[in-house]
mmCIF file of C-alpha atoms and ligand atoms in Angstrom:
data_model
loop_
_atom_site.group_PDB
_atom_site.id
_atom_site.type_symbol
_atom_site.label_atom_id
_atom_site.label_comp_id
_atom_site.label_asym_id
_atom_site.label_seq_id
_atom_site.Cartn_x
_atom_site.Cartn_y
_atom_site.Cartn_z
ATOM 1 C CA UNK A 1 66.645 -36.736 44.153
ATOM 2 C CA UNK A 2 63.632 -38.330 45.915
ATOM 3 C CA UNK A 3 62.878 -34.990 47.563
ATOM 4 C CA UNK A 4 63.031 -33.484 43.881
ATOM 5 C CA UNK A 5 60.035 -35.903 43.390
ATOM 6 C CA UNK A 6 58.338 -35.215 46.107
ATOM 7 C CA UNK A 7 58.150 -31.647 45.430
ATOM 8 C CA UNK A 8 56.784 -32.087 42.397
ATOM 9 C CA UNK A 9 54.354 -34.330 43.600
ATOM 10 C CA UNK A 10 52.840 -31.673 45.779
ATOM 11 C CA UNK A 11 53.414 -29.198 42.153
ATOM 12 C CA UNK A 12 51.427 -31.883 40.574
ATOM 13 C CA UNK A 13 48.580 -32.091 43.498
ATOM 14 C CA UNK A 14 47.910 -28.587 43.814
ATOM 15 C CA UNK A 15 48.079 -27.584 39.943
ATOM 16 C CA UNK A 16 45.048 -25.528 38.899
ATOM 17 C CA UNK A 17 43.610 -23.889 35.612
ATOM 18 C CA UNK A 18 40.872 -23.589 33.514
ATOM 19 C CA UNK A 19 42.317 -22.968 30.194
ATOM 20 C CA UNK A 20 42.909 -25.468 27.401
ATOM 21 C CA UNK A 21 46.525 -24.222 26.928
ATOM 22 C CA UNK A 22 47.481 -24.374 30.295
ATOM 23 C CA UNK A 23 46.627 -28.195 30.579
ATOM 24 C CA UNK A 24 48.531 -28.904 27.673
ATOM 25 C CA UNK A 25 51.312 -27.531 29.020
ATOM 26 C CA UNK A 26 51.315 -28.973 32.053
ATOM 27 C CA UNK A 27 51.142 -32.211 29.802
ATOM 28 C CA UNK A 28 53.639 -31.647 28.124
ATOM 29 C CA UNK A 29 55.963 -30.266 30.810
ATOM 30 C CA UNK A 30 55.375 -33.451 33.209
ATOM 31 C CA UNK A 31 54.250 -36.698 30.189
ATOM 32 C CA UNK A 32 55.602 -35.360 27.147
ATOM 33 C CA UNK A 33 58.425 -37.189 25.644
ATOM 34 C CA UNK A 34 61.081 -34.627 26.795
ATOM 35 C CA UNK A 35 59.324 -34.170 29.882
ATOM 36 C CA UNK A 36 59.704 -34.032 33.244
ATOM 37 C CA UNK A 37 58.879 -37.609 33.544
ATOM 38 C CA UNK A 38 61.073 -38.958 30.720
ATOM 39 C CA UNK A 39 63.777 -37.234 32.469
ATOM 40 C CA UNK A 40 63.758 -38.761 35.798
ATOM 41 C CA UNK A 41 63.251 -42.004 34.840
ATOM 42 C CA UNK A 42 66.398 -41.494 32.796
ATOM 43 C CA UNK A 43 68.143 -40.739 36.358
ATOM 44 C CA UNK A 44 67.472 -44.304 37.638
ATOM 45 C CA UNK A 45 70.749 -45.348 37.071
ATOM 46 C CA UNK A 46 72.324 -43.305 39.015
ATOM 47 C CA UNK A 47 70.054 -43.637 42.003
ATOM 48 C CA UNK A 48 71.798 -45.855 44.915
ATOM 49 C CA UNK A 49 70.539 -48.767 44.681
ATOM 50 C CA UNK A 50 69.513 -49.005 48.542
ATOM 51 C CA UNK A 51 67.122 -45.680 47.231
ATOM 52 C CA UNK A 52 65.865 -47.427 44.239
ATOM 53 C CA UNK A 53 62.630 -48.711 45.523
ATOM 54 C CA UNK A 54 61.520 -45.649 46.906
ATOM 55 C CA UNK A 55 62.735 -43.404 44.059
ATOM 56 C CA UNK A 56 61.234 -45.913 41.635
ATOM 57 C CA UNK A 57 57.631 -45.409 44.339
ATOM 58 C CA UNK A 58 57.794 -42.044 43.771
ATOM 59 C CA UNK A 59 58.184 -41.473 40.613
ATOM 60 C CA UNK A 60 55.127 -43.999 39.644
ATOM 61 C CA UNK A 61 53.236 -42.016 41.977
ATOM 62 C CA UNK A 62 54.237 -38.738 40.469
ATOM 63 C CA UNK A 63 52.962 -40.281 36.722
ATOM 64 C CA UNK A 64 49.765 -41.349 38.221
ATOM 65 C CA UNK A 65 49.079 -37.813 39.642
ATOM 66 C CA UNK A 66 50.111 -36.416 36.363
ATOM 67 C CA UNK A 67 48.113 -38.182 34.382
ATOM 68 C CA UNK A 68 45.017 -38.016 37.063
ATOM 69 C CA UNK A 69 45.541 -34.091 36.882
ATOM 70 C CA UNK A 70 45.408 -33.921 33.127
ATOM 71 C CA UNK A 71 42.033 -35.952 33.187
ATOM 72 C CA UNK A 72 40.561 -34.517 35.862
ATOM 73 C CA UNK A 73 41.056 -31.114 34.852
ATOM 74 C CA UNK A 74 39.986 -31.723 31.045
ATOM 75 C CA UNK A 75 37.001 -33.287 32.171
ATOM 76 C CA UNK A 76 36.023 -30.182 34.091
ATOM 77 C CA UNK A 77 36.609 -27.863 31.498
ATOM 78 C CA UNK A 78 35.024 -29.727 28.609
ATOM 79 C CA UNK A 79 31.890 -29.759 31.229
ATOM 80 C CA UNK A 80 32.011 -25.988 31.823
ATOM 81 C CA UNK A 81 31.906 -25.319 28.182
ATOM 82 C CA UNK A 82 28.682 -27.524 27.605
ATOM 83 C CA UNK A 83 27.046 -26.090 30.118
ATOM 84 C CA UNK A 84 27.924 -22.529 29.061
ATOM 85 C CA UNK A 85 28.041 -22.747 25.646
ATOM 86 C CA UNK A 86 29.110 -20.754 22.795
ATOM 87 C CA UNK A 87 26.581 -18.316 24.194
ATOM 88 C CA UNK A 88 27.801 -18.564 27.502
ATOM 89 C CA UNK A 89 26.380 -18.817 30.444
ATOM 90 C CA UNK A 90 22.611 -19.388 29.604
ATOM 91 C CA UNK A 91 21.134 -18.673 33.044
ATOM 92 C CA UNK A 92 22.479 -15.237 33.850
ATOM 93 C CA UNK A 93 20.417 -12.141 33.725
ATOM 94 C CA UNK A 94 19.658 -10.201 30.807
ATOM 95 C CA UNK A 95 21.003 -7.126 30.052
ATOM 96 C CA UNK A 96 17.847 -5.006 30.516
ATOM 97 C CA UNK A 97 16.188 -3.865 27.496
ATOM 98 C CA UNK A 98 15.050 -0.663 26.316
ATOM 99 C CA UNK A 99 11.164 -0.730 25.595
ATOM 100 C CA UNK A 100 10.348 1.584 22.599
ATOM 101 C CA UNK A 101 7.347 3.524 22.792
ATOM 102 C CA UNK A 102 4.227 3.833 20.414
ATOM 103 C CA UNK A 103 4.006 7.235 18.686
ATOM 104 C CA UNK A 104 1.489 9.362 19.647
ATOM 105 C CA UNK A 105 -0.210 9.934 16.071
ATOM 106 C CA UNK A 106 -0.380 5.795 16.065
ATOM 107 C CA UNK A 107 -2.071 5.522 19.362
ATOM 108 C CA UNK A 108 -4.381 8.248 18.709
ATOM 109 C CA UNK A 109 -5.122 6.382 15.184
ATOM 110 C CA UNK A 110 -5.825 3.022 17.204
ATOM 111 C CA UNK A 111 -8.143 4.679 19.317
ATOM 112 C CA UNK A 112 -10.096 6.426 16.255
ATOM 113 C CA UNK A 113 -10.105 2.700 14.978
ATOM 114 C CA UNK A 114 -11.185 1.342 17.614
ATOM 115 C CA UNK A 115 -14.117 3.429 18.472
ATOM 116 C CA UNK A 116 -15.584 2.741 15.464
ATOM 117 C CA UNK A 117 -14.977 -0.756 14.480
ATOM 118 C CA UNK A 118 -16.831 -1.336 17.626
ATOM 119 C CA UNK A 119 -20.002 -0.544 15.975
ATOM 120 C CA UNK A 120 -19.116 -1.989 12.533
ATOM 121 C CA UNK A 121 -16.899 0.246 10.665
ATOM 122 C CA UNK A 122 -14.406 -1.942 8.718
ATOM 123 C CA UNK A 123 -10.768 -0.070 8.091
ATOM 124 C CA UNK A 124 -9.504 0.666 4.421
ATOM 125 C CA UNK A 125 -6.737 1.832 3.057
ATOM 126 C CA UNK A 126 -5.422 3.891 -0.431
ATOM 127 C CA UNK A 127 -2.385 4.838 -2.121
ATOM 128 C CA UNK A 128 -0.603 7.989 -0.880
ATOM 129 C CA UNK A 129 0.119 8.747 -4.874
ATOM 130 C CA UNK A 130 -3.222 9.705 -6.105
ATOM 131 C CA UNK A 131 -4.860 10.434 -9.676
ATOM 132 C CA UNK A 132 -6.939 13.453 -9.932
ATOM 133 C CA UNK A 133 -10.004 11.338 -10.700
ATOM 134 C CA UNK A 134 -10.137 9.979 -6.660
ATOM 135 C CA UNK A 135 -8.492 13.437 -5.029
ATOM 136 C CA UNK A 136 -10.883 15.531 -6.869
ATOM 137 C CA UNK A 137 -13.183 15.101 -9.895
ATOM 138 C CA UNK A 138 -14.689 12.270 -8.628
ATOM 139 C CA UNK A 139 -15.256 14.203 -5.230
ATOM 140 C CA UNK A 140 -17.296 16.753 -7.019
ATOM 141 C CA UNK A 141 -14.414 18.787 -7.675
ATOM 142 C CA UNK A 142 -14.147 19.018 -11.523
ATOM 143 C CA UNK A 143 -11.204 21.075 -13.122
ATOM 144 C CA UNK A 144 -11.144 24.726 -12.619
ATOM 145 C CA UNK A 145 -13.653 24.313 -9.602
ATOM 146 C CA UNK A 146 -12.727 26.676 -7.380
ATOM 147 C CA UNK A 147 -12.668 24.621 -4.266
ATOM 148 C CA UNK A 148 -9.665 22.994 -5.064
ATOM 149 C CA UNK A 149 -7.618 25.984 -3.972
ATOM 150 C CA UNK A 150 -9.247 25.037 -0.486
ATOM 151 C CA UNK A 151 -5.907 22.864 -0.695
ATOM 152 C CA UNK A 152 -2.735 23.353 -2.053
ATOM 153 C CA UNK A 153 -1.477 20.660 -3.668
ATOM 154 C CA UNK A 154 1.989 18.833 -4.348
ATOM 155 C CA UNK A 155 1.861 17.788 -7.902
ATOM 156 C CA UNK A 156 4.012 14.604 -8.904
ATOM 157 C CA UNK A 157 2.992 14.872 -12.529
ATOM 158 C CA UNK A 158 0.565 17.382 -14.813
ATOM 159 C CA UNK A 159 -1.560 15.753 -17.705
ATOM 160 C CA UNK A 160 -2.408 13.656 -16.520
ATOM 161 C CA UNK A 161 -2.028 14.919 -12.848
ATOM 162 C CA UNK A 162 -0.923 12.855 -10.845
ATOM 163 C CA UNK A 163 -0.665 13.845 -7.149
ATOM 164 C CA UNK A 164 0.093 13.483 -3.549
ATOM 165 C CA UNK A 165 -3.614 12.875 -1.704
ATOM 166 C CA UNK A 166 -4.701 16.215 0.337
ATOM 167 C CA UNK A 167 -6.981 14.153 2.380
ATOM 168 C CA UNK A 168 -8.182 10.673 2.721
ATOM 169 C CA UNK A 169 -11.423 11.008 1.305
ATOM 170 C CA UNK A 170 -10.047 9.813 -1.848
ATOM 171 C CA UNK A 171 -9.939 6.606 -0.513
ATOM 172 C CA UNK A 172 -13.954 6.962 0.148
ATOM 173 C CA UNK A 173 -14.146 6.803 -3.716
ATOM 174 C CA UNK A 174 -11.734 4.055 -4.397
ATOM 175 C CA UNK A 175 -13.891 1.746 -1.512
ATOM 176 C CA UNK A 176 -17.098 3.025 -3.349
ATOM 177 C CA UNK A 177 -15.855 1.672 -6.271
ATOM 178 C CA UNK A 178 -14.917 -1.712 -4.859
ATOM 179 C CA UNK A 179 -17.973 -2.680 -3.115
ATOM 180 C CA UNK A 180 -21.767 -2.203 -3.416
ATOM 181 C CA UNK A 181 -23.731 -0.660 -0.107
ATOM 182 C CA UNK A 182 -23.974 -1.595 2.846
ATOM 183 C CA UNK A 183 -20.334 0.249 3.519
ATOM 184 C CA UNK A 184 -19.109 1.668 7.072
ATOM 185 C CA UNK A 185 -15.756 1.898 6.631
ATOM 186 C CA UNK A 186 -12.956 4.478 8.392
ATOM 187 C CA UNK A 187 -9.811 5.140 5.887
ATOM 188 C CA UNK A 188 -6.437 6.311 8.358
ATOM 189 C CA UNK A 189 -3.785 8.032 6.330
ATOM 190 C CA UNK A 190 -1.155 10.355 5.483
ATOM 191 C CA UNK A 191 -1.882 13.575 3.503
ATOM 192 C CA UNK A 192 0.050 16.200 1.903
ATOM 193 C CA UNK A 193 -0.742 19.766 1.432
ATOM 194 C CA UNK A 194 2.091 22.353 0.077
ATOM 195 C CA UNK A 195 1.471 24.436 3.017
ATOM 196 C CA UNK A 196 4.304 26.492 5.542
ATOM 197 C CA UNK A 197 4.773 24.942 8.191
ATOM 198 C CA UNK A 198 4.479 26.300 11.656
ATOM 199 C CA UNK A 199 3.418 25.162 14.967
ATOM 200 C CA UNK A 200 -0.049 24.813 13.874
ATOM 201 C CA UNK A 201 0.155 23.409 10.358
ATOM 202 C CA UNK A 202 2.200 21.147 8.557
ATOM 203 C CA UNK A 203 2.984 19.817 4.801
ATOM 204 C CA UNK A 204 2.502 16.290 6.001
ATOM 205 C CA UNK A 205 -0.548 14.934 8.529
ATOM 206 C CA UNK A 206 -2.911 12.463 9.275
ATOM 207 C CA UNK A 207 -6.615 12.290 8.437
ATOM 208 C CA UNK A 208 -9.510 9.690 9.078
ATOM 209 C CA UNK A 209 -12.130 9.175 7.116
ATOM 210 C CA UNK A 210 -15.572 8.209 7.753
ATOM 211 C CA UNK A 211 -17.888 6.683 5.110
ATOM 212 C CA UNK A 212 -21.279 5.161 5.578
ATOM 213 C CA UNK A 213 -23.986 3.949 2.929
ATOM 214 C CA UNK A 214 -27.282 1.705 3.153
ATOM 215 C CA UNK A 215 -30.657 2.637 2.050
ATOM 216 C CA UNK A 216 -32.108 5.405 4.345
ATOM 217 C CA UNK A 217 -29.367 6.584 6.280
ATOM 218 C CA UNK A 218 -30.180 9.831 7.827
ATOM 219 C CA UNK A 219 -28.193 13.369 8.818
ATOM 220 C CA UNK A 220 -29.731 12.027 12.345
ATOM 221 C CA UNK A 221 -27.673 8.768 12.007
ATOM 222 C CA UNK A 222 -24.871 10.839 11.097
ATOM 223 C CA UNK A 223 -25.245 12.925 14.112
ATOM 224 C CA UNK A 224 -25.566 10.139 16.478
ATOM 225 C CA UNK A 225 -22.702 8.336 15.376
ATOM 226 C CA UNK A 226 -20.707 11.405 15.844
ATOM 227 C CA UNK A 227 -22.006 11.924 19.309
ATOM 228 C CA UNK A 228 -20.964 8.439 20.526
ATOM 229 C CA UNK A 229 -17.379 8.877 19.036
ATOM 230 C CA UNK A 230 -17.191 12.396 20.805
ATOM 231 C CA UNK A 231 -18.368 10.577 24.299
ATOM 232 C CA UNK A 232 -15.641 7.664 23.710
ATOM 233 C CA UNK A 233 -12.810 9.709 22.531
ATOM 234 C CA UNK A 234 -13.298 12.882 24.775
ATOM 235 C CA UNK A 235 -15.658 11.943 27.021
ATOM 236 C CA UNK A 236 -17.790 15.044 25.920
ATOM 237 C CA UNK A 237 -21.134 14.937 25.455
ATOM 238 C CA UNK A 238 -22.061 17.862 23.871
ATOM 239 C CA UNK A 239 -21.494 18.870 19.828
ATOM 240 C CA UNK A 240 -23.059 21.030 17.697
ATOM 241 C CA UNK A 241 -22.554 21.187 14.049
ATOM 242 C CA UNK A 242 -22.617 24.338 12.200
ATOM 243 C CA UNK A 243 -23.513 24.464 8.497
ATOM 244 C CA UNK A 244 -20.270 24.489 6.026
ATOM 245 C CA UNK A 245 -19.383 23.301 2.600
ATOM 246 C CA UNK A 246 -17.796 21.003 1.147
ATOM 247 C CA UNK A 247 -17.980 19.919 -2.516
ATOM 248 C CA UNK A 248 -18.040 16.037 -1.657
ATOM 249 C CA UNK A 249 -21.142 16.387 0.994
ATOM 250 C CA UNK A 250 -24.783 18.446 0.830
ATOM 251 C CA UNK A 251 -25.569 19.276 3.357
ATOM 252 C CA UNK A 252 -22.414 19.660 4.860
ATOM 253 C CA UNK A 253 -21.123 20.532 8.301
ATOM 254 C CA UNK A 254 -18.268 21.368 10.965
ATOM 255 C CA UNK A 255 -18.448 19.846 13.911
ATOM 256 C CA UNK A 256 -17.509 21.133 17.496
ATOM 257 C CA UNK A 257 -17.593 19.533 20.709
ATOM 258 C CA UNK A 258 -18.089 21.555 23.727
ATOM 259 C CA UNK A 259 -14.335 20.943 25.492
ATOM 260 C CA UNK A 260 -15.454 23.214 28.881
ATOM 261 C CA UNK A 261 -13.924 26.495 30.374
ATOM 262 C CA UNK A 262 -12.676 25.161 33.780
ATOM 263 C CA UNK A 263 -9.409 25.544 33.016
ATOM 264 C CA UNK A 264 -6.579 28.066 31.945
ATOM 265 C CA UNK A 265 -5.590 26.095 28.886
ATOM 266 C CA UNK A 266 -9.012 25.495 27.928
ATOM 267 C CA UNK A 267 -9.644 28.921 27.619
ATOM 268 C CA UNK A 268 -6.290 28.952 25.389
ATOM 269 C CA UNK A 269 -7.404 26.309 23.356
ATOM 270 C CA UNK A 270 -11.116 27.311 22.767
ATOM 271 C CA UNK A 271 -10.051 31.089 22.879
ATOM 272 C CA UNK A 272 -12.270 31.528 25.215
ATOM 273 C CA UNK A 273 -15.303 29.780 23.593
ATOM 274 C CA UNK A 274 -15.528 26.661 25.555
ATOM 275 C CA UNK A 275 -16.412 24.934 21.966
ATOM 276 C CA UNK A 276 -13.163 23.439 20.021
ATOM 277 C CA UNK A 277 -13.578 22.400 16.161
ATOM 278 C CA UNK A 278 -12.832 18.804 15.365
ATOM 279 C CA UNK A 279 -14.107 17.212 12.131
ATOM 280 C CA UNK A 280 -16.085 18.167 8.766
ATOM 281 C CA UNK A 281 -18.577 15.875 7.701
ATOM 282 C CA UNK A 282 -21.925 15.629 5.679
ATOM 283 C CA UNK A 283 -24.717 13.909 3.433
ATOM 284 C CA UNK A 284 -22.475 12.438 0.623
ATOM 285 C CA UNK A 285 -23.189 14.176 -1.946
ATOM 286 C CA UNK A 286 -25.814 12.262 -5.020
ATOM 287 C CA UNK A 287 -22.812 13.310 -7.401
ATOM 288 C CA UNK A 288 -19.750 11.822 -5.436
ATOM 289 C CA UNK A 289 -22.204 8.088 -5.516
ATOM 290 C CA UNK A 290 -22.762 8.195 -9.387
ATOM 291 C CA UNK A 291 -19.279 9.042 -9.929
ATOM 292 C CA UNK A 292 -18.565 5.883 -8.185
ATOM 293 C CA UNK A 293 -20.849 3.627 -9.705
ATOM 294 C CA UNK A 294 -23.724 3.586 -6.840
ATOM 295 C CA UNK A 295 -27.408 4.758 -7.461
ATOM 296 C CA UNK A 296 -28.175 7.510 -5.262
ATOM 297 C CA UNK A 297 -31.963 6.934 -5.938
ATOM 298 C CA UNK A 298 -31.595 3.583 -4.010
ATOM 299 C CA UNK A 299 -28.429 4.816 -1.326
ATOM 300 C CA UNK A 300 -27.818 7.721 0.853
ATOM 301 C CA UNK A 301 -24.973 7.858 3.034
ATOM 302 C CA UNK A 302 -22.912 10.313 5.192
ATOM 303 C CA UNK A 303 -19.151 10.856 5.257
ATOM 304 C CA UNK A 304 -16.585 12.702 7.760
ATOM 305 C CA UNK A 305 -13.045 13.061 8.147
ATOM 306 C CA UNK A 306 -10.967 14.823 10.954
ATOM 307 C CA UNK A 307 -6.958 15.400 11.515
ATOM 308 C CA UNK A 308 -5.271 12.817 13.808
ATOM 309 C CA UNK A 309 -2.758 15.349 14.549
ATOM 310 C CA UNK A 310 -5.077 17.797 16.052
ATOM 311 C CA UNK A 311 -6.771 15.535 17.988
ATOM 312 C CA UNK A 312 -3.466 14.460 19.490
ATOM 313 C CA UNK A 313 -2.191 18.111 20.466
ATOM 314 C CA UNK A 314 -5.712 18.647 22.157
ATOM 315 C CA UNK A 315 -5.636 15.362 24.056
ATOM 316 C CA UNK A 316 -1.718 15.497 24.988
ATOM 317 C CA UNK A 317 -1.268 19.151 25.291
ATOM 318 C CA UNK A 318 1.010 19.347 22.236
ATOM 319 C CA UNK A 319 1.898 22.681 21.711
ATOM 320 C CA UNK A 320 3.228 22.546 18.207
ATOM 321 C CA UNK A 321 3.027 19.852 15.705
ATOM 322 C CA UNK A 322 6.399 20.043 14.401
ATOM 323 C CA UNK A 323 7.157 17.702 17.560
ATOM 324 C CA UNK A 324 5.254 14.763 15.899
ATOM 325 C CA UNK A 325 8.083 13.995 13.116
ATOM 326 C CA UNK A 326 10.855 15.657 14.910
ATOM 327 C CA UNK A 327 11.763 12.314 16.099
ATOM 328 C CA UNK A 328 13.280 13.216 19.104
ATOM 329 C CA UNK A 329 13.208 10.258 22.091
ATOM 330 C CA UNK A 330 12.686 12.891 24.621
ATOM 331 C CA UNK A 331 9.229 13.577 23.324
ATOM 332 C CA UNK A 332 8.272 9.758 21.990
ATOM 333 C CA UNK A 333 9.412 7.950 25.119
ATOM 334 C CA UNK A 334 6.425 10.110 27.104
ATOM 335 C CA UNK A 335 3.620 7.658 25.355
ATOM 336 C CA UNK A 336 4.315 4.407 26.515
ATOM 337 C CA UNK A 337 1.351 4.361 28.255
ATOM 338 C CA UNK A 338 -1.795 3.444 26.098
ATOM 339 C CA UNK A 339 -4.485 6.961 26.265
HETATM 340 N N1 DAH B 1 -11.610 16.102 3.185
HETATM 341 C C1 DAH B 1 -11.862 17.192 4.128
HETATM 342 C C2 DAH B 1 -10.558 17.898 4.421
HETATM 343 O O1 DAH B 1 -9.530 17.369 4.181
HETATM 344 C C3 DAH B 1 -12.425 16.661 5.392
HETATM 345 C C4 DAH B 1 -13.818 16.169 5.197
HETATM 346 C C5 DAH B 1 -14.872 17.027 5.335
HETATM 347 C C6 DAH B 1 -14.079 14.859 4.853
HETATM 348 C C7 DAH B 1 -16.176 16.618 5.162
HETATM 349 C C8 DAH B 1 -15.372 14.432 4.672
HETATM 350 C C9 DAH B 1 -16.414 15.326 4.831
HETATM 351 O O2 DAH B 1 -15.682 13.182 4.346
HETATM 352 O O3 DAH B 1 -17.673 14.897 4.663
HETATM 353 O O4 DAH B 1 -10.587 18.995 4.901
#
């Protein structure tokens, strides 16, 4: 019998777990009413007396040890938990996280922005949904004027026509309208043309405009400003602008910068030229200020807008622009670093 104890003395000593259940048990099993304990003190009476003593020893020892092992290992686990938590353990690594990567039409944008809020330009913004008043008449592009074939248009609703913007200098009139000269402002957006789309033209695209107006500004202030967003963007120096039209600017102009020959794909691009086309631009027109409420008598200003798109394919190599809303992580991952 007193080896019995002794035994489970040593069971008791050497007991180990960290789980809640497993404690109780043990409890249970050893200082539960029906337990272990219960039991052998229920043998005393049958003990020899001459054993008594040391039986009666052991078994006090055997309670303490019990009871010592409950507390001992409670008090472990309910430390464990508070230092781990609900979240667990707090101090262990992090599983390491995937860092998404800016799209290229959005870091090509920043850059545009960038460039020329750094001499002044402010950025504004207009509806994608458009009334034919700021997509065309106002723009010097009354009804049946033949110009507006120059883009085909996605109508939402006719009479009155309401419309999906085919280029942000719609939002030129709606800032016109807004505020009184001086303006420099640059207007980022989407556009929509009903177009087929290919590798070199799409439905949907991205356009900046340019808009400046004070008293006296100049097709030479025009030029210069284009030449120092040519040198910061491309880091090309040389532009020429050839005469063009446009309804919303006289004079108006297309402007190329001179991209070089050195290379196989700059022959590609340029076919063979050396000169690549990037922007339109031009003298707003005295019509396109009355229409928005500013006296061209007192204000002459000069407005451009060019496709983000294009100027991402040229600076990435992008062979088709398909690839810009294809989605596809494969492509977007390659950006991460700023241009
Ligand atoms: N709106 C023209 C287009 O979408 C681009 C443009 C040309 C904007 C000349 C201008 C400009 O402001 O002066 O093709």
């Amino acid at each position: 019998m007193l080896d019995r104890v002794k035994t489970l003395i040593g069971e008791v000593g050497s007991f180990e777990t960290s789980s809640k259940q497993e404690i109780e048990d043990f409890r249970i099993k050893y200082l539960g009413k029906k337990g272990l304990l219960n039991a052998l003190f229920a043998e005393f009476k049958n003990v020899a007396p001459e054993e008594r003593k040391a039986f009666g020893q052991a078994l006090n020892q055997l309670k303490d040890a019990a009871h010592e092992k409950v507390r001992a290992l409670t008090e472990k686990l309910d430390s464990n938990q508070e230092q781990t938590g609900i979240y667990g353990d707090l101090t262990r690594p992090s599983d390491p996280i995937d860092l998404g990567a800016r799209h290229p039409i959005s870091i090509v944008r920043n850059k545009i922005v960038d460039i020329f809020s750094r001499i002044g330009f402010t950025v504004s913004e207009g509806p994608e949904i458009e009334d034919d008043w700021h997509n065309f008449t106002a723009l010097n592009l009354p009804e049946y004027h033949p110009a507006r074939d120059m883009q085909d248009t996605f109508f939402i609703e006719k009479d009155p026509d309401i419309l999906l913007r085919t280029h942000t200098s719609s939002v030129q009139v709606r800032y016109m309208e807004e505020h009184q000269p001086p303006i420099r402002t640059i207007s980022p957006g989407r556009v929509f043309r009903n177009e087929d789309i290919s590798a070199r033209a799409h439905c949907i695209f991205h356009q900046v405009e340019g808009l400046y107006i004070d008293h006296d500004v100049s097709f030479a202030d025009l030029k210069q400003t284009l030449l120092y967003f040519t040198r910061e963007m491309f880091g090309k120096s040389k532009i020429r602008l050839r005469p063009s039209y446009f309804p919303f600017t006289e004079p108006s102009a297309e402007v190329d910068i001179y991209w070089g020959l050195e290379s196989e794909i700059d022959h590609k691009i340029t076919k063979g030229t050396g000169w690549l086309e990037i922007m339109g631009c031009g003298m707003v027109d005295p019509n396109v200020l009355k229409n928005a409420n500013i006296d061209p008598e007192v204000y002459s200003g000069y407005a451009f807008g060019m496709g983000i798109e294009r100027i991402a394919m040229l600076l990435y190599q992008i062979p088709d622009i398909r690839m810009f809303y294809e989605n596809d992580v494969r492509f977007l991952s390659q950006f991460t670093p700023a241009l």
